[in-house]
Protein backbone atom coordinates (compact mmCIF):
# COMPACT_ATOMS: atom_id res chain seq x y z
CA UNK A 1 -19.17 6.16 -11.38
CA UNK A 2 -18.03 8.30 -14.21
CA UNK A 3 -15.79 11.42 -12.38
CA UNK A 4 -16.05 14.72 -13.26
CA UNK A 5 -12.79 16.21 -12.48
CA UNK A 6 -12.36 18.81 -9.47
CA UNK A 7 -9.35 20.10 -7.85
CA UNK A 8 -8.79 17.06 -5.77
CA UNK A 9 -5.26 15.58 -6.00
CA UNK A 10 -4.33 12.13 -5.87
CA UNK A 11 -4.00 10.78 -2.05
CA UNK A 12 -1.25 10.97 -0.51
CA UNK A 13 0.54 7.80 0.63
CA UNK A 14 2.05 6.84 3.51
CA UNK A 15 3.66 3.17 4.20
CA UNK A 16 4.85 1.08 6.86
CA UNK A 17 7.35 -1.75 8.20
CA UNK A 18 7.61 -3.52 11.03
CA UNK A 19 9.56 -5.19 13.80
CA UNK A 20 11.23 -7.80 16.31
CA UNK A 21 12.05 -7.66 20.03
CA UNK A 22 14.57 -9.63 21.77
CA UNK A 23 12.84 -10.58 25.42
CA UNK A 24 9.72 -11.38 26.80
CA UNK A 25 6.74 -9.60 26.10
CA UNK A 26 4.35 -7.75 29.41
CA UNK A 27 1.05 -7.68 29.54
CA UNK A 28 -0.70 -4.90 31.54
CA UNK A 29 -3.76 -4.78 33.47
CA UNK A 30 -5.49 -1.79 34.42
CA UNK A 31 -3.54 0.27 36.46
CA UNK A 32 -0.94 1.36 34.89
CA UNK A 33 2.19 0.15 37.50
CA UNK A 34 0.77 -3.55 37.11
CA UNK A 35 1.53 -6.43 34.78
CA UNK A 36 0.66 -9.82 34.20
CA UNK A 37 3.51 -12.19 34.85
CA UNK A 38 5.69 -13.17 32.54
CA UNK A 39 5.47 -17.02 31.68
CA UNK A 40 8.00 -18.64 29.66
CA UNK A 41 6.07 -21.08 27.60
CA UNK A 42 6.55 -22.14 23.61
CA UNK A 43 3.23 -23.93 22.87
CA UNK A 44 -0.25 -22.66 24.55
CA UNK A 45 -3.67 -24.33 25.89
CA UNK A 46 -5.10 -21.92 23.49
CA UNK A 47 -3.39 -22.22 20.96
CA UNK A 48 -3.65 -25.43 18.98
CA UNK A 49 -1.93 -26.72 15.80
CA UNK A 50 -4.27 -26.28 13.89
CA UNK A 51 -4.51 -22.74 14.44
CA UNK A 52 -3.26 -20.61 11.31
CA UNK A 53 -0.90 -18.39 13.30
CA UNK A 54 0.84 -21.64 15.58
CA UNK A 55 4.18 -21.69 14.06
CA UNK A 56 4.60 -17.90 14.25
CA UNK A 57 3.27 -17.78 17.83
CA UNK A 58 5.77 -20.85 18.65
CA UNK A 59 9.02 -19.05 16.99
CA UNK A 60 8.53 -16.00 18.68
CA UNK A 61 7.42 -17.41 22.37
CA UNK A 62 11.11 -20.02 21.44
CA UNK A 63 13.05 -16.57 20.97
CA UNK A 64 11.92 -14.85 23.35
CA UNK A 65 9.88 -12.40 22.07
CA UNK A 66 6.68 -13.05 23.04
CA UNK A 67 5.10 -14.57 26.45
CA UNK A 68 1.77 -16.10 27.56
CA UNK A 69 0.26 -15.85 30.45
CA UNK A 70 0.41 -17.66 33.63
CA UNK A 71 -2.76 -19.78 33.27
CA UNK A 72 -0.83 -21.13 30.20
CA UNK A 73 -2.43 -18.73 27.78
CA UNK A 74 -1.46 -16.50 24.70
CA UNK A 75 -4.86 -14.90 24.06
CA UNK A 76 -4.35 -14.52 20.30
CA UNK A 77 -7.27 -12.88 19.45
CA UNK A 78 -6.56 -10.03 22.50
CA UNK A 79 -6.07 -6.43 21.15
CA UNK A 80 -2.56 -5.23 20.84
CA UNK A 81 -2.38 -1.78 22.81
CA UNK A 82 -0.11 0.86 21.95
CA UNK A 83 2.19 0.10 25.60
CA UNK A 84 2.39 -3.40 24.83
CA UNK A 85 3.63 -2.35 20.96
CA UNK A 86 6.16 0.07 22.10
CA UNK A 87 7.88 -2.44 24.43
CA UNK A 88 7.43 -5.22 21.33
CA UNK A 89 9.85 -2.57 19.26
CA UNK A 90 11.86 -1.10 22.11
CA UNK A 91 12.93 -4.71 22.77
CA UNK A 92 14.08 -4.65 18.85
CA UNK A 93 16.21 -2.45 18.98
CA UNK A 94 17.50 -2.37 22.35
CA UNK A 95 19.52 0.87 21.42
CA UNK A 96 19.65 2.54 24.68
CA UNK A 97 18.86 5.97 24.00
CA UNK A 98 16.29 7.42 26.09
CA UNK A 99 13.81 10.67 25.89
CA UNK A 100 12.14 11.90 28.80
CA UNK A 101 8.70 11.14 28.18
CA UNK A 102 6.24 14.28 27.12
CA UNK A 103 3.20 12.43 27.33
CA UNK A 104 0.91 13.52 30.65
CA UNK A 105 -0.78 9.99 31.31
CA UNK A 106 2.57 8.34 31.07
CA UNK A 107 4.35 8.68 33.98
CA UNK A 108 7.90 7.53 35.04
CA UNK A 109 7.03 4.71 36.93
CA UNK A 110 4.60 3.34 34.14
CA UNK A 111 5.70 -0.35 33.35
CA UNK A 112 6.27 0.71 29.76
CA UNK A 113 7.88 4.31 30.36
CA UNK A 114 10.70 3.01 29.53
CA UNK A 115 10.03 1.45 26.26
CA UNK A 116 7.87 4.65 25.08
CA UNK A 117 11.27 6.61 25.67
CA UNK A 118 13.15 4.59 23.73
CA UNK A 119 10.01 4.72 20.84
CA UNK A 120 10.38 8.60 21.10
CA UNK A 121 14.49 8.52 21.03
CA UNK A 122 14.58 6.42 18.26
CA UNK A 123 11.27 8.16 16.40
CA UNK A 124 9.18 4.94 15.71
CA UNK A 125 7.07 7.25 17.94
CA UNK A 126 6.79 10.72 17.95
CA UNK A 127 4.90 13.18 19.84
CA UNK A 128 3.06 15.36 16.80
CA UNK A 129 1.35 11.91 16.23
CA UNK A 130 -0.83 12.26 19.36
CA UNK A 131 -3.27 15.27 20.85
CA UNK A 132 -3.47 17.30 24.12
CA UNK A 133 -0.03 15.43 25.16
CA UNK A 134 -1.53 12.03 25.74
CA UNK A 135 -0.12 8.36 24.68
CA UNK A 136 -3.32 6.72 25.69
CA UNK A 137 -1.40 3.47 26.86
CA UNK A 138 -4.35 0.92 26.85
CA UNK A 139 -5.76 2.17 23.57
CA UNK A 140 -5.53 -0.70 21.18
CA UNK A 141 -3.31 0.10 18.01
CA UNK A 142 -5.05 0.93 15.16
CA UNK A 143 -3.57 -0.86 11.80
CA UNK A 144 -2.43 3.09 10.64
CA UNK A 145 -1.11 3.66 13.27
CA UNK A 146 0.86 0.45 13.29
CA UNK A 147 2.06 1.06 9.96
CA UNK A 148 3.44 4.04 11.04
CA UNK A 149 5.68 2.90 13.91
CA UNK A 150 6.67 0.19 12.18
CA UNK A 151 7.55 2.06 8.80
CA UNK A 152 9.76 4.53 11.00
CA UNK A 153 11.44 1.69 12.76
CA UNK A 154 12.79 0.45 9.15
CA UNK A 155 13.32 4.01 8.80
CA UNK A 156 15.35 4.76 11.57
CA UNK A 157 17.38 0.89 10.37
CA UNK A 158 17.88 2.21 7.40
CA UNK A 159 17.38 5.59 6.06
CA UNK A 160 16.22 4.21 2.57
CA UNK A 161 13.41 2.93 4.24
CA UNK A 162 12.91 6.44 5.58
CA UNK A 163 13.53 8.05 1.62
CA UNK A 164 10.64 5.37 0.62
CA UNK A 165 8.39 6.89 2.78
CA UNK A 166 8.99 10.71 1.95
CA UNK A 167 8.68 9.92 -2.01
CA UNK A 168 5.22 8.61 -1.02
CA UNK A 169 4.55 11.08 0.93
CA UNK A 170 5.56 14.04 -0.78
CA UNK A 171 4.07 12.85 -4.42
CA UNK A 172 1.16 13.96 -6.06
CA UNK A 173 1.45 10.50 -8.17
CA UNK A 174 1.10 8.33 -5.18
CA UNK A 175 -0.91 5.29 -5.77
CA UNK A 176 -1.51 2.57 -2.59
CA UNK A 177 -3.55 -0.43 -3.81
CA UNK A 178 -5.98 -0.63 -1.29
CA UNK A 179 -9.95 0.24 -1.81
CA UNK A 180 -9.77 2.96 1.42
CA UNK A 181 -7.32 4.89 -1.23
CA UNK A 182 -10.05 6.32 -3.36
CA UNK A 183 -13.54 5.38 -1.06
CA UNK A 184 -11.88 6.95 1.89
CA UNK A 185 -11.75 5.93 5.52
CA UNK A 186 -8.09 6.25 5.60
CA UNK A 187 -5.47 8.94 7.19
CA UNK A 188 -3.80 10.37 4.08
CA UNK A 189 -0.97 10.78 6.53
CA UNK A 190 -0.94 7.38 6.89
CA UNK A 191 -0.74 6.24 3.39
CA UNK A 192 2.49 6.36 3.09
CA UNK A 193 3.80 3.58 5.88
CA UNK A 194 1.02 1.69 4.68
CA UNK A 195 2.59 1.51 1.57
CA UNK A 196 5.96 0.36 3.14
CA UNK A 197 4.00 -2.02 4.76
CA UNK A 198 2.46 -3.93 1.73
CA UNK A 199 5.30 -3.50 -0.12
CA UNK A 200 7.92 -4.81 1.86
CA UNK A 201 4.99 -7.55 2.15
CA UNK A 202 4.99 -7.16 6.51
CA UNK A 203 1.24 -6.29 5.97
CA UNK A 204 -1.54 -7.59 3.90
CA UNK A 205 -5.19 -6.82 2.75
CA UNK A 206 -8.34 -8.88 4.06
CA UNK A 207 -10.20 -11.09 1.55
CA UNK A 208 -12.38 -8.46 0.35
CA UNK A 209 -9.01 -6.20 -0.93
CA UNK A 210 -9.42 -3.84 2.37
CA UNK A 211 -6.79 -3.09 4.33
CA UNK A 212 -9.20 -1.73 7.50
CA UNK A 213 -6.36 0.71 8.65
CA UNK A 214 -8.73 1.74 11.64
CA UNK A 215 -9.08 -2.03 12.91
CA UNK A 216 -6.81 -3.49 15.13
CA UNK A 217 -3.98 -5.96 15.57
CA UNK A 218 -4.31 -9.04 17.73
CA UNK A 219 -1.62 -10.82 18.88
CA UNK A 220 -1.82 -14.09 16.73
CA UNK A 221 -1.39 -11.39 14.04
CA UNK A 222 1.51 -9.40 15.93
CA UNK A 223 3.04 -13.02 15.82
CA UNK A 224 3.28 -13.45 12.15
CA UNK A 225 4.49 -9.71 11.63
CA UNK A 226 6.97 -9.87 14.33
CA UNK A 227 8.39 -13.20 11.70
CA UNK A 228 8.07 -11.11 8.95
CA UNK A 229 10.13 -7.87 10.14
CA UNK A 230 13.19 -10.27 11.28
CA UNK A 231 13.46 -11.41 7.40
CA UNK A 232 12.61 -7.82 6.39
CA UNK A 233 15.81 -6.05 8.82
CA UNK A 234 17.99 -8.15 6.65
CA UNK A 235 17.20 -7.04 3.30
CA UNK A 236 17.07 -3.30 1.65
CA UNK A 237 14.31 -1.49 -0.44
CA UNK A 238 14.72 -2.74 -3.91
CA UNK A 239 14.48 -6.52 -2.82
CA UNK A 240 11.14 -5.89 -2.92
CA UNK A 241 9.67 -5.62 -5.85
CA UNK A 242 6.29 -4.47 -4.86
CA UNK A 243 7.75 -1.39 -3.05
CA UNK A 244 9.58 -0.85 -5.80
CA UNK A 245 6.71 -0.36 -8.07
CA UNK A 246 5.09 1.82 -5.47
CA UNK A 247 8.23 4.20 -5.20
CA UNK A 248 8.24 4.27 -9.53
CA UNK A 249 5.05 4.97 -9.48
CA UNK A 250 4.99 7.90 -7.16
CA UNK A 251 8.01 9.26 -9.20
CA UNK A 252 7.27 8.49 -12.61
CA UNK A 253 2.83 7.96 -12.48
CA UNK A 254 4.13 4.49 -14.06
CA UNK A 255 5.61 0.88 -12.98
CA UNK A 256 6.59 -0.03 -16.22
CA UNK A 257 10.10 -0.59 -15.60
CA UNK A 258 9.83 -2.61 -12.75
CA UNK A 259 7.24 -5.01 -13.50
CA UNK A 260 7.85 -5.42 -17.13
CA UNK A 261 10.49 -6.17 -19.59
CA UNK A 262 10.34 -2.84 -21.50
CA UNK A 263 12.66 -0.21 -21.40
CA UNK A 264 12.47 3.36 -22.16
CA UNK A 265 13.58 4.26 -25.77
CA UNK A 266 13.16 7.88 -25.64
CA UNK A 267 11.17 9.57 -23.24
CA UNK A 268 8.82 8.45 -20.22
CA UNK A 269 5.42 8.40 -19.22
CA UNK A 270 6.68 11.22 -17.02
CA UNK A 271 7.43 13.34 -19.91
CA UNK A 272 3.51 13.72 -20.90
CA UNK A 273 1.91 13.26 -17.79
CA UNK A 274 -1.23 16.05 -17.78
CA UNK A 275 0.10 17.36 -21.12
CA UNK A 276 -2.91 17.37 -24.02
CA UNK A 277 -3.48 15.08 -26.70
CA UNK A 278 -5.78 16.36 -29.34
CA UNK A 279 -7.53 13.31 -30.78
CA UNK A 280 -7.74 12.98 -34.59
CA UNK A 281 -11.59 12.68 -34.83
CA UNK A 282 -12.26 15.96 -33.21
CA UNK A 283 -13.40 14.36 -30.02
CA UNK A 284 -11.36 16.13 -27.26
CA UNK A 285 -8.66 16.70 -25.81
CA UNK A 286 -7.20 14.10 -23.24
CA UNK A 287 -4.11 13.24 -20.90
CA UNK A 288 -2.57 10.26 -19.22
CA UNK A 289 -2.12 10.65 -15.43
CA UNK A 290 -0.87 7.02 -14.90
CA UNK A 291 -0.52 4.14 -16.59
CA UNK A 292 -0.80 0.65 -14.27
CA UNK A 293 1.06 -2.22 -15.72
CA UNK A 294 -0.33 -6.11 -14.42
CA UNK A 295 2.10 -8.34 -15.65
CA UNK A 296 0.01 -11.65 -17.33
CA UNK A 297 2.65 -13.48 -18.90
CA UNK A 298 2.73 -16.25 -16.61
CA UNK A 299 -0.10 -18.55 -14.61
CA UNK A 300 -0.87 -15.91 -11.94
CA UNK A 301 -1.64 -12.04 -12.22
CA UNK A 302 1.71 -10.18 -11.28
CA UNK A 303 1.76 -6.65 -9.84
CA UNK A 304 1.36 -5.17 -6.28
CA UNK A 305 -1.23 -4.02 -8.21
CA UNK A 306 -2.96 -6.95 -10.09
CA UNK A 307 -6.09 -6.72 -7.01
CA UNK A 308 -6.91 -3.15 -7.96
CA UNK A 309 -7.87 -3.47 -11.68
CA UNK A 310 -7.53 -7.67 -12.46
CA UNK A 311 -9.84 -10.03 -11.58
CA UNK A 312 -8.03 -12.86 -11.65
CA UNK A 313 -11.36 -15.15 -11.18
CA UNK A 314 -13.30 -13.93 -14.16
CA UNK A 315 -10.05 -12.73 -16.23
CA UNK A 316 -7.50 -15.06 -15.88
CA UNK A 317 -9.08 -17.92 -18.55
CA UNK A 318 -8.90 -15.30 -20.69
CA UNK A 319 -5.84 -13.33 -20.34
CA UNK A 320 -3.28 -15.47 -18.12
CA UNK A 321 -0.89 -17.43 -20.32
CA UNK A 322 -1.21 -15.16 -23.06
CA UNK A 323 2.67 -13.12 -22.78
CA UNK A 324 0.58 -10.09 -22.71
CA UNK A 325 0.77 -7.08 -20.05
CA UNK A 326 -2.08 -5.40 -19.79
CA UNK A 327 -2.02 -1.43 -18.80
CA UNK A 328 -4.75 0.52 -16.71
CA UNK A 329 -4.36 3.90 -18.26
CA UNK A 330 -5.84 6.97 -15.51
CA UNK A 331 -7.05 9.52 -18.05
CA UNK A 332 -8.48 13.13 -18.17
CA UNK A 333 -10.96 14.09 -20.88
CA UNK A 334 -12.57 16.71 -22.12
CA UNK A 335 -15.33 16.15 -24.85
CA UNK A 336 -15.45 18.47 -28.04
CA UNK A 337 -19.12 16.41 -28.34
CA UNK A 338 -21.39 14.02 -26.90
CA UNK A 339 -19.24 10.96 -27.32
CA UNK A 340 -19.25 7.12 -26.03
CA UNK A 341 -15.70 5.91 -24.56
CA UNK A 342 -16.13 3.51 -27.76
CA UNK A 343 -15.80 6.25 -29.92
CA UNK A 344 -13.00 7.69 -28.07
CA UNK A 345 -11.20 5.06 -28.63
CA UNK A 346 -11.99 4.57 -32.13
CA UNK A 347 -10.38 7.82 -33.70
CA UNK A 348 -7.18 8.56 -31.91
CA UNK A 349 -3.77 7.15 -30.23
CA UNK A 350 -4.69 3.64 -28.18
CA UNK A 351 -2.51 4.83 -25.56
CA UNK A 352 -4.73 7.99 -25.37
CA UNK A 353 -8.18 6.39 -25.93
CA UNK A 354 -8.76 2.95 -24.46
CA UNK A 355 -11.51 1.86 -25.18
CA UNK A 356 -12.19 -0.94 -22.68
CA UNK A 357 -13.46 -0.77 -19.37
CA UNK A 358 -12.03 -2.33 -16.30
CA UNK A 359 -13.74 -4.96 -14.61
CA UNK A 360 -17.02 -3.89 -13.02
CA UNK A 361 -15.75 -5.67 -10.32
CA UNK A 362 -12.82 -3.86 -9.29
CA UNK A 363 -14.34 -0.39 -10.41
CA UNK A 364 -16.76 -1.11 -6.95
CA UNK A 365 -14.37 -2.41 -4.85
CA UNK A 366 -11.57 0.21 -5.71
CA UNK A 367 -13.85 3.03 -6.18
CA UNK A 368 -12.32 3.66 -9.28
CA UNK A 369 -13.84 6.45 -11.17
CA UNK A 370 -15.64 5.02 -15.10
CA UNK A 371 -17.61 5.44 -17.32
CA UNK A 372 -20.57 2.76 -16.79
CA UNK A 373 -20.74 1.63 -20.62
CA UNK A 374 -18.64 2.03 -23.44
CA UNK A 375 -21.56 2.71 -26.30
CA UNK A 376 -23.40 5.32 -24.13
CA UNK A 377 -22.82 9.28 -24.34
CA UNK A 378 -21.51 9.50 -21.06
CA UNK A 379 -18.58 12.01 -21.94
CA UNK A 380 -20.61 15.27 -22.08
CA UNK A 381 -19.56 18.30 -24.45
CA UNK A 382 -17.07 21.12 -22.34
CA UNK A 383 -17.49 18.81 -19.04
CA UNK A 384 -13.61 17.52 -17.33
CA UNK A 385 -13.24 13.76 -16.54
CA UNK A 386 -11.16 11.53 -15.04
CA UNK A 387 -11.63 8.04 -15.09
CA UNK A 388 -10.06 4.35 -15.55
CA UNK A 389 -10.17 2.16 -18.70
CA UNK A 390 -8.05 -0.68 -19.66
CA UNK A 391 -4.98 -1.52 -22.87
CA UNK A 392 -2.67 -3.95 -23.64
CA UNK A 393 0.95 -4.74 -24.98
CA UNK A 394 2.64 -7.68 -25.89
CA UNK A 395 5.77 -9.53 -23.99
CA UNK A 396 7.96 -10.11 -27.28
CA UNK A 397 11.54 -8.90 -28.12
CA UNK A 398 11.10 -5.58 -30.39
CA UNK A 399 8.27 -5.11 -29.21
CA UNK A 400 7.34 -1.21 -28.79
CA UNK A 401 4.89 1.76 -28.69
CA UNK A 402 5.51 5.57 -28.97
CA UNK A 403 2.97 8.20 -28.75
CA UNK A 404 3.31 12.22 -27.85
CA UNK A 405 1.14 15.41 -27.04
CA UNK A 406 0.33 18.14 -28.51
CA UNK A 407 3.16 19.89 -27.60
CA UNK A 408 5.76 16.96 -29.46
CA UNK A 409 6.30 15.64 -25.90
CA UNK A 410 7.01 11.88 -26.08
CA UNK A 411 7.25 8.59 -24.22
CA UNK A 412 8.45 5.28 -26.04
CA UNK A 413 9.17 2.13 -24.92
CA UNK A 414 10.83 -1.45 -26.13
CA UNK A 415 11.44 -4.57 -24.88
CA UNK A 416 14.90 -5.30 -26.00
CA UNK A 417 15.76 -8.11 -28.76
């Protein structure tokens, strides 16, 4: 999985947020002037209590935000469509402000006309988002796209929300810890919101680390969101700590400063991003692109990050518990020799030669580009790569670590005493 460096740039992200609505929710049926009737229920026939999304379903059917149907239904695992999800946010915000509707199959007698105005008005939808001038009103809402309506709904909130999502968007250093990121299946554009979205915590991956952004939303899952985004409305960018790192490292190609206790002495990892280190043993010339931190001090793996490169499963006996941080550095290389990624790291700065691997694990699920071995010749003489491999620091006051580039560039860091 070793990758030879071509002009690709790092993905673009693009993240998301979410959102609450202050009446009852309509269902529609085919036709388009036709909905179900609203029933005012709390508790459904299919909807037990042992169900993992009753308690969510019950708070928002108690406020108002959500209704059944009239055979005493919710339907959780039903398809949210994008009508239904532009009345769930139009009845957030309840702003009043209206724009005449652009879309062709949307017309002004449609039971949600009304709410897509208000989405348009407000901007948690807008028209460039769709083709040949069509909302597609029954189409179930893809995960992108509902990171995107929800992202611009914090965004329209709060305009930090909105400057979270253009530093995502507009960086080259953009990281968003989900395996679609580097394998693909993903709308750059989207990447962004999504990143709002998992970092303001309104959105989560599946078991296996995916975040499925073409799947859809049902409306168990619309229920638990909807809880989520009333907490989130309350609170700003930096109480989240996840987003946080996300925003530092689209800014900076580091989270260092959120996520641990160093600081920075003189000099960033900014300062010698894609600037050349010649390594003392004559073999090559790299630079650091990023540099990951996953804080380990404690009992569990900390970093929105920690799923992307640590496996806490087959790591943690090892490296939990230790007061150690451990650093995914991204490097480019480019080989004077034949030479092993042991050797690498055997005759030059550590911060410029790991020598260990990440887990095997999360190089398949991530699609992280590296090299398969660390005693093989897989770094071949005049050849570019750009791959992942693993360091470490320790949590300790005084601790620190310096290193620079060939041009006397540096970055150095300590955790103050």
């Amino acid at each position: 999985m070793l990758h030879k460096k071509s002009s690709n740039k790092n993905l673009m992200a693009k993240a998301l947020a979410s959102s609450v609505m202050t009446a009852a929710v309509v269902i529609p049926v085919a036709t388009e002037n036709v909905q179900a009737t609203p029933v005012t229920k709390t508790t459904f026939k299919d909807v037990p209590k042992s169900h993992w999304a009753y308690e969510s379903i019950k708070q928002v059917a108690e406020k108002g935000l959500v209704t059944g149907y009239e055979d005493g239904t919710y339907k959780p695992t039903a398809q949210v469509t994008r009508a239904e999800f532009a009345t769930f946010l139009s009845r957030v915000f309840d702003s009043g402000e209206r724009t005449t509707s652009s879309f062709n199959d949307v017309s002004n007698t449609h039971w949600a006309n009304d709410a897509i105005q208000e989405g348009l008005a407000l901007g948690f939808i807008k028209v460039e988002d769709f083709s040949n001038n069509k909302f597609d009103p029954n189409k179930p809402m893809t995960r992108g796209e509902m990171s995107r309506w929800l992202a611009n709904g914090l965004a329209y909130a709060n305009p930090e929300y909105a400057k979270a999502i253009e530093e995502m968007a507009d960086s080259s250093l953009t990281i968003i810890p989900i395996p679609e990121f580097y394998g693909g299946g993903v709308n750059k554009k989207d990447l962004p919101y999504i990143g709002v979205a998992l970092g303001t915590g309104l959105l989560s991956g599946y078991e296996d680390f995916s975040f499925k952004p073409n799947g859809n939303t049902t409306r168990a899952e619309v229920a638990t969101i909807l809880i989520r985004f009333m907490d989130t409305l309350k609170k700003v960018p930096t109480d989240f700590t996840g987003l946080q790192e996300l925003l530092e490292v689209a800014n900076t190609g580091t989270n260092i400063l959120t996520i641990t206790n160093f600081k920075a002495k003189a000099g960033g990892y900014k300062d010698v991003l894609g600037k050349p280190h010649t390594y003392l043993n004559h073999t090559g010339v790299a630079t650091i692109e990023h540099a990951i931190f996953v804080d380990l001090t404690g009992s569990k793996a900390n970093s929105i990050y920690k799923d992307m490169f640590f496996n806490e499963k087959l790591e943690g006996a090892i490296y939990l518990n230790k007061n150690r941080y451990t650093i995914y550095y991204e490097y480019t290389f480019v080989p004077s020799r034949d030479v092993s990624l042991q050797s690498v790291g055997n005759g030059s700065d550590m911060h410029f030669a790991s020598n260990k691997l990440v887990n095997s694990s999360k190089i398949e699920q991530f699609n992280l580009s590296s090299p398969k071995s660390t005693s093989k010749n897989e770094f071949i003489k005049g050849e570019k790569y750009r791959y992942w491999a693993s360091n470490g620091t320790v949590n300790a006051p005084g601790e620190a670590f310096f290193s620079a580039t060939d041009d006397g560039s540096v970055f150095s860091y300590v955790i103050p005493k």
